[in-house]
mmCIF file of C-alpha atoms in Angstrom:
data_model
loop_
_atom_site.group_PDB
_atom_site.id
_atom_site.type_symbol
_atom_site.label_atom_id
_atom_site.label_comp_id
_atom_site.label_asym_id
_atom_site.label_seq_id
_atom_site.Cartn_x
_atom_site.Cartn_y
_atom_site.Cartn_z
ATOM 1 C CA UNK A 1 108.808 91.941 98.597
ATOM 2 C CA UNK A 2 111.482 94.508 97.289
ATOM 3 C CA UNK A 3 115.012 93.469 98.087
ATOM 4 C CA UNK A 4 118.140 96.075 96.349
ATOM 5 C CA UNK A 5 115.924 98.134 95.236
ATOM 6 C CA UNK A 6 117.929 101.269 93.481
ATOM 7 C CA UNK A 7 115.846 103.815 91.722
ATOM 8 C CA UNK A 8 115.802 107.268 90.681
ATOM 9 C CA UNK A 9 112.772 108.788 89.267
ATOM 10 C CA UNK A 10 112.738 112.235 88.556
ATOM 11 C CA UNK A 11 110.113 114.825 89.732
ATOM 12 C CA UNK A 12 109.165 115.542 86.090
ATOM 13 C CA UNK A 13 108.781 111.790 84.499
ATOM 14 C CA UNK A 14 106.238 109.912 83.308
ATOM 15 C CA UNK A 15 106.820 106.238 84.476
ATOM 16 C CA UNK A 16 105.177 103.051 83.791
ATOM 17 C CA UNK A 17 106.008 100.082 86.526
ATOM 18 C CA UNK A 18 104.890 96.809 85.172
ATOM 19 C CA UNK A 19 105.376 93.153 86.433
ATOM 20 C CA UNK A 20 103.060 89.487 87.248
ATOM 21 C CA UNK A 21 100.747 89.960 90.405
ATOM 22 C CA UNK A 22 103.418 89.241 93.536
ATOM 23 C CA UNK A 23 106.608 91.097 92.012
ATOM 24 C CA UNK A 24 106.144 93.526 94.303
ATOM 25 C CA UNK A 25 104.691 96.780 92.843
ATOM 26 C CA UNK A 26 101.990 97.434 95.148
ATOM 27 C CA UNK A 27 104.419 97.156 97.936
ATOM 28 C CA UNK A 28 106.838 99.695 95.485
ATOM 29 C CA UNK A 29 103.695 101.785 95.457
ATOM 30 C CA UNK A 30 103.315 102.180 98.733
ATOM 31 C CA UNK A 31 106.693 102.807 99.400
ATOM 32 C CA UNK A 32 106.643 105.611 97.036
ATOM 33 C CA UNK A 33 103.505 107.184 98.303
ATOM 34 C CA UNK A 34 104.465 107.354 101.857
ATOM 35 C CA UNK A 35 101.938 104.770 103.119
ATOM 36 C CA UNK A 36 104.521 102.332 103.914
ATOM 37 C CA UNK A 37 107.704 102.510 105.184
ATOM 38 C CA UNK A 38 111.340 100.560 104.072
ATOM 39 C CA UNK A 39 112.432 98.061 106.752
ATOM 40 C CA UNK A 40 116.240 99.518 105.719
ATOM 41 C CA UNK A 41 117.906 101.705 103.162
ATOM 42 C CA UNK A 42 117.104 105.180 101.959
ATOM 43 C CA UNK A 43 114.247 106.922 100.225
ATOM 44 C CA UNK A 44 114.566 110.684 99.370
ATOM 45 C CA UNK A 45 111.575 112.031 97.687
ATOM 46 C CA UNK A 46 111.887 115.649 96.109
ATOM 47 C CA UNK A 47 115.481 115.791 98.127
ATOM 48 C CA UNK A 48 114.142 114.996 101.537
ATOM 49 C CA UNK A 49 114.962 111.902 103.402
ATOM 50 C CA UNK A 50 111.373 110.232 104.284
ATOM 51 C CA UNK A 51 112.372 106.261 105.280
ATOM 52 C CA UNK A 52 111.963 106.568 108.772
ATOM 53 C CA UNK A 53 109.857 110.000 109.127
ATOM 54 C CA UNK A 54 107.036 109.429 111.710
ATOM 55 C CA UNK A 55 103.705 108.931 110.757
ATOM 56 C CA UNK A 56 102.202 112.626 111.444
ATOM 57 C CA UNK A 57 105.239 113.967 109.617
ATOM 58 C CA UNK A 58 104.424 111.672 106.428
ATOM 59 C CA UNK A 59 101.281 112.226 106.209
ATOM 60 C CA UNK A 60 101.777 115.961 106.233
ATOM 61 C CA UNK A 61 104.449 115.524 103.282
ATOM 62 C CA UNK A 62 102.625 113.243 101.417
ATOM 63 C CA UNK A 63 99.637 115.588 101.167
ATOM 64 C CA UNK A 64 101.727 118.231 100.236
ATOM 65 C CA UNK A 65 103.757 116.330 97.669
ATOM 66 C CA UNK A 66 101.444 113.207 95.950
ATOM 67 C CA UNK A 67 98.373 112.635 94.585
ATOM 68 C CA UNK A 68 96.779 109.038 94.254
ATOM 69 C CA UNK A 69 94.522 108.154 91.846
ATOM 70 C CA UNK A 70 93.151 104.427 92.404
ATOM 71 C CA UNK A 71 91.202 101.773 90.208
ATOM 72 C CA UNK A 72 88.253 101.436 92.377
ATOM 73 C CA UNK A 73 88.401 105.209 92.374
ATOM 74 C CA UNK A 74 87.072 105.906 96.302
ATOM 75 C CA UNK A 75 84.659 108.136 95.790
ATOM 76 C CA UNK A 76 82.395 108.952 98.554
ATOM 77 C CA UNK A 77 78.721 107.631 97.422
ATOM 78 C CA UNK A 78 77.091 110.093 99.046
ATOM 79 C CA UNK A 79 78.526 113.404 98.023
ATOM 80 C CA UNK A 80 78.766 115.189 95.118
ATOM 81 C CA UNK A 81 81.721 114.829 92.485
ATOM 82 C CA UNK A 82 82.153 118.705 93.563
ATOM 83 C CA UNK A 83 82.589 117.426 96.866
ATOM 84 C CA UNK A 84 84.149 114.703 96.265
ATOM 85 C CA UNK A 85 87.006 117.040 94.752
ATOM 86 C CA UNK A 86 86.920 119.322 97.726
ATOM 87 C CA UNK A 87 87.001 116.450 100.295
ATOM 88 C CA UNK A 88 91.271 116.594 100.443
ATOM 89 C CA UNK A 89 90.681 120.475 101.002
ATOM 90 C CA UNK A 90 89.321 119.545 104.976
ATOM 91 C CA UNK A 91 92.761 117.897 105.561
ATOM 92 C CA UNK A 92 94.891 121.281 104.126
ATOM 93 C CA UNK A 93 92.767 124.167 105.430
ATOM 94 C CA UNK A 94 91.827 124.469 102.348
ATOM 95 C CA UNK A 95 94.390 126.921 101.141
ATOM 96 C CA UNK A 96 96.559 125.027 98.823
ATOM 97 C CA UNK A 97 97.106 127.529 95.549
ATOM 98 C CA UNK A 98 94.507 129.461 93.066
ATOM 99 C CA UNK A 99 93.225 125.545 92.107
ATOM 100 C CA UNK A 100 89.539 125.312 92.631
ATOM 101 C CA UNK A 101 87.460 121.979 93.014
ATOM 102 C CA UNK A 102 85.146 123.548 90.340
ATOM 103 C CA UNK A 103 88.224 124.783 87.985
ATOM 104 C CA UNK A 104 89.853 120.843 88.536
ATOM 105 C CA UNK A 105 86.200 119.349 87.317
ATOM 106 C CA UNK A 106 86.199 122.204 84.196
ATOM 107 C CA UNK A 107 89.561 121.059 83.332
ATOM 108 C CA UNK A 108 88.404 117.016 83.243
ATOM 109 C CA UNK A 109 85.588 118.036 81.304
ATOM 110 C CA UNK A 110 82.747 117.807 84.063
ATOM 111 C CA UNK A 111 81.564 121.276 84.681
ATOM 112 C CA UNK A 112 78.015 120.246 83.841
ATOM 113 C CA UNK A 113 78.169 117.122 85.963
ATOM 114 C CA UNK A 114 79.695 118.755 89.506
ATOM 115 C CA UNK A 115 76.461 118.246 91.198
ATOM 116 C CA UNK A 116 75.892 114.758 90.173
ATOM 117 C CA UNK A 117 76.503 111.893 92.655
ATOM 118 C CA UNK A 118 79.078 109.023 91.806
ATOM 119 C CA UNK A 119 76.155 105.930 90.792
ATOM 120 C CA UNK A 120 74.909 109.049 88.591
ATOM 121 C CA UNK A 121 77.982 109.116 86.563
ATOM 122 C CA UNK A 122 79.685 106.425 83.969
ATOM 123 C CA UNK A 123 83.036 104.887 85.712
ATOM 124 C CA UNK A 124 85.337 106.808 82.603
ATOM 125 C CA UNK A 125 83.639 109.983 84.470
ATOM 126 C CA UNK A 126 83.906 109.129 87.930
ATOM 127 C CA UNK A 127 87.257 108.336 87.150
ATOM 128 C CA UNK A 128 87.968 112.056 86.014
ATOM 129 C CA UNK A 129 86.507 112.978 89.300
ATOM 130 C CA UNK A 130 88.832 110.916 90.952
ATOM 131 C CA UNK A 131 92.038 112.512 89.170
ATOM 132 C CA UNK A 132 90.300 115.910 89.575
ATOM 133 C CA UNK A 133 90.605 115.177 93.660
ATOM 134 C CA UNK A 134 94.237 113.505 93.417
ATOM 135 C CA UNK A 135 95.426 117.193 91.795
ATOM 136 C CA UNK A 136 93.178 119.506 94.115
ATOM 137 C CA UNK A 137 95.740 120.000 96.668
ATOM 138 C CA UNK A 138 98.215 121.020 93.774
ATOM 139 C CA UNK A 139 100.581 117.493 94.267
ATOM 140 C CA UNK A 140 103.942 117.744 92.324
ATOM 141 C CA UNK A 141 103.845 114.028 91.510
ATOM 142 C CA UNK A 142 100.719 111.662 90.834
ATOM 143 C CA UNK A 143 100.601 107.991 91.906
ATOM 144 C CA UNK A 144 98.400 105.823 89.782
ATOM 145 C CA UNK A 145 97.411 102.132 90.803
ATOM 146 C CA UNK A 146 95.727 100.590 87.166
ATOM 147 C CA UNK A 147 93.621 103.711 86.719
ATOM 148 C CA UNK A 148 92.474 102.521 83.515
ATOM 149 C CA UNK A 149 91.820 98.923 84.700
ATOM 150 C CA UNK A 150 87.891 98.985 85.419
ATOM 151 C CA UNK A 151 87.431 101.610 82.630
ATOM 152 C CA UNK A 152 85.973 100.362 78.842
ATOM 153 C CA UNK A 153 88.206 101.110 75.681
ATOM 154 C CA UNK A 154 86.988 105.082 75.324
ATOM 155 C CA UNK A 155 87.494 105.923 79.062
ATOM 156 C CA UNK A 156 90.927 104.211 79.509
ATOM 157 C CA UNK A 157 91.907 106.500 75.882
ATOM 158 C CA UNK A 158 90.852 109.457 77.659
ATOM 159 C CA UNK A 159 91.977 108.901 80.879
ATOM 160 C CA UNK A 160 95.517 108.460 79.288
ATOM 161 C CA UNK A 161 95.093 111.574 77.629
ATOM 162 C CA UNK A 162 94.305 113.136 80.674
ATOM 163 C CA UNK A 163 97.652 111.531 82.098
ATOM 164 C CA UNK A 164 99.943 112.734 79.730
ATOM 165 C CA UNK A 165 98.041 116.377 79.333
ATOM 166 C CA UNK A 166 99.102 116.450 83.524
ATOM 167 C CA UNK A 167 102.707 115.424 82.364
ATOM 168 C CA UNK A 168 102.656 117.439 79.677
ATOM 169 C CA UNK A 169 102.425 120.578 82.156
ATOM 170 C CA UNK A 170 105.243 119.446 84.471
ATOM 171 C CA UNK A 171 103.799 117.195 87.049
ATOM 172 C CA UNK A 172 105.431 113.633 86.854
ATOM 173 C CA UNK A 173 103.117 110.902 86.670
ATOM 174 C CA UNK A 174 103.996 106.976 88.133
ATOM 175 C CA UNK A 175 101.406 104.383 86.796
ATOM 176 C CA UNK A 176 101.227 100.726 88.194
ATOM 177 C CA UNK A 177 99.742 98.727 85.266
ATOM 178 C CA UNK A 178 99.297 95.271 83.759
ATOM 179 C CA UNK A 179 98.490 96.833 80.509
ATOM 180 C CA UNK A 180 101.013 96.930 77.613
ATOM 181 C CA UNK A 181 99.304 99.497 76.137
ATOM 182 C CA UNK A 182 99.333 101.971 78.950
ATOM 183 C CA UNK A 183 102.940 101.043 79.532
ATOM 184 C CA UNK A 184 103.614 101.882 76.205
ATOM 185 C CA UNK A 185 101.847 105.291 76.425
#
């Protein structure tokens, strides 16, 4: 799907990749978040070659390095949004920086909501609970497949406010989207 692919994107950027279903930016997605690997060429991410790391060793670097925040926004139906946000934490030991699941839900304006479960909560908030999880292990770049696409007017606003608040305090942010308007932003 990608063929001569050259691309620099820099740790600190805020990046919009657009294009008709088929061009290939799901498969660019996955290329840049570590869950699939390029049949040839070169792929350094934050200086460090990763194109033909093994598996154990990518996922190690990708949890350490990128957070993914998805449309359908994989939430676990049964747990919490506090634990939904901690859930990453069982995969790190749990020691990843001063971060706390409860501080991440504060800072997407859910404190009073922790304890609810995801069919308690609208999709603009479980969304937020979603990007709370994607930045709990303290990533220095966010991936973002259409995070706005299943959300109404008022949520997709705020979730691109979220976005660019995140950018706004260094981490670079790469958005797959059909949307002009989040392009734009």
């Amino acid at each position: 799907a990608l063929k001569n692919v050259n691309l620099d994107i820099a740790a600190d950027e805020f990046v919009a990749i657009m294009g008709r279903s088929g061009s290939g930016k799901s498969t660019l997605m996955h290329v840049l978040g570590l869950l699939d690997q390029p049949t040839s060429g070169s792929y350094r991410l934050f200086g460090k070659e990763v194109a033909h790391m093994e598996e154990d060793a990518l996922a190690v670097y990708r949890r350490a390095t990128l957070g993914f925040i998805f449309q359908q926004f994989h939430l676990l139906p049964r747990l919490s949004a506090l634990d939904n946000v901690a859930m990453p934490l069982l995969y790190s030991g749990g020691q990843k920086g001063t971060t706390t699941p409860e501080s991440l839900l504060a800072d997407v304006s859910l404190r009073d909501r922790m304890d609810h479960r995801p069919s308690e909560m609208s999709g603009g908030q479980q969304q937020r609970v979603a990007i709370a999880r994607a930045l709990v292990n303290n990533p220095r770049m966010l991936l973002a497949d259409e995070p706005t696409g299943n959300l109404d007017t008022a949520s997709q606003h705020d979730i691109l406010e979220l976005l660019t608040q995140m950018h706004d305090s260094g981490l670079g942010v790469i958005v797959v989207t059909h949307d002009e308007e989040v392009a734009e932003r």
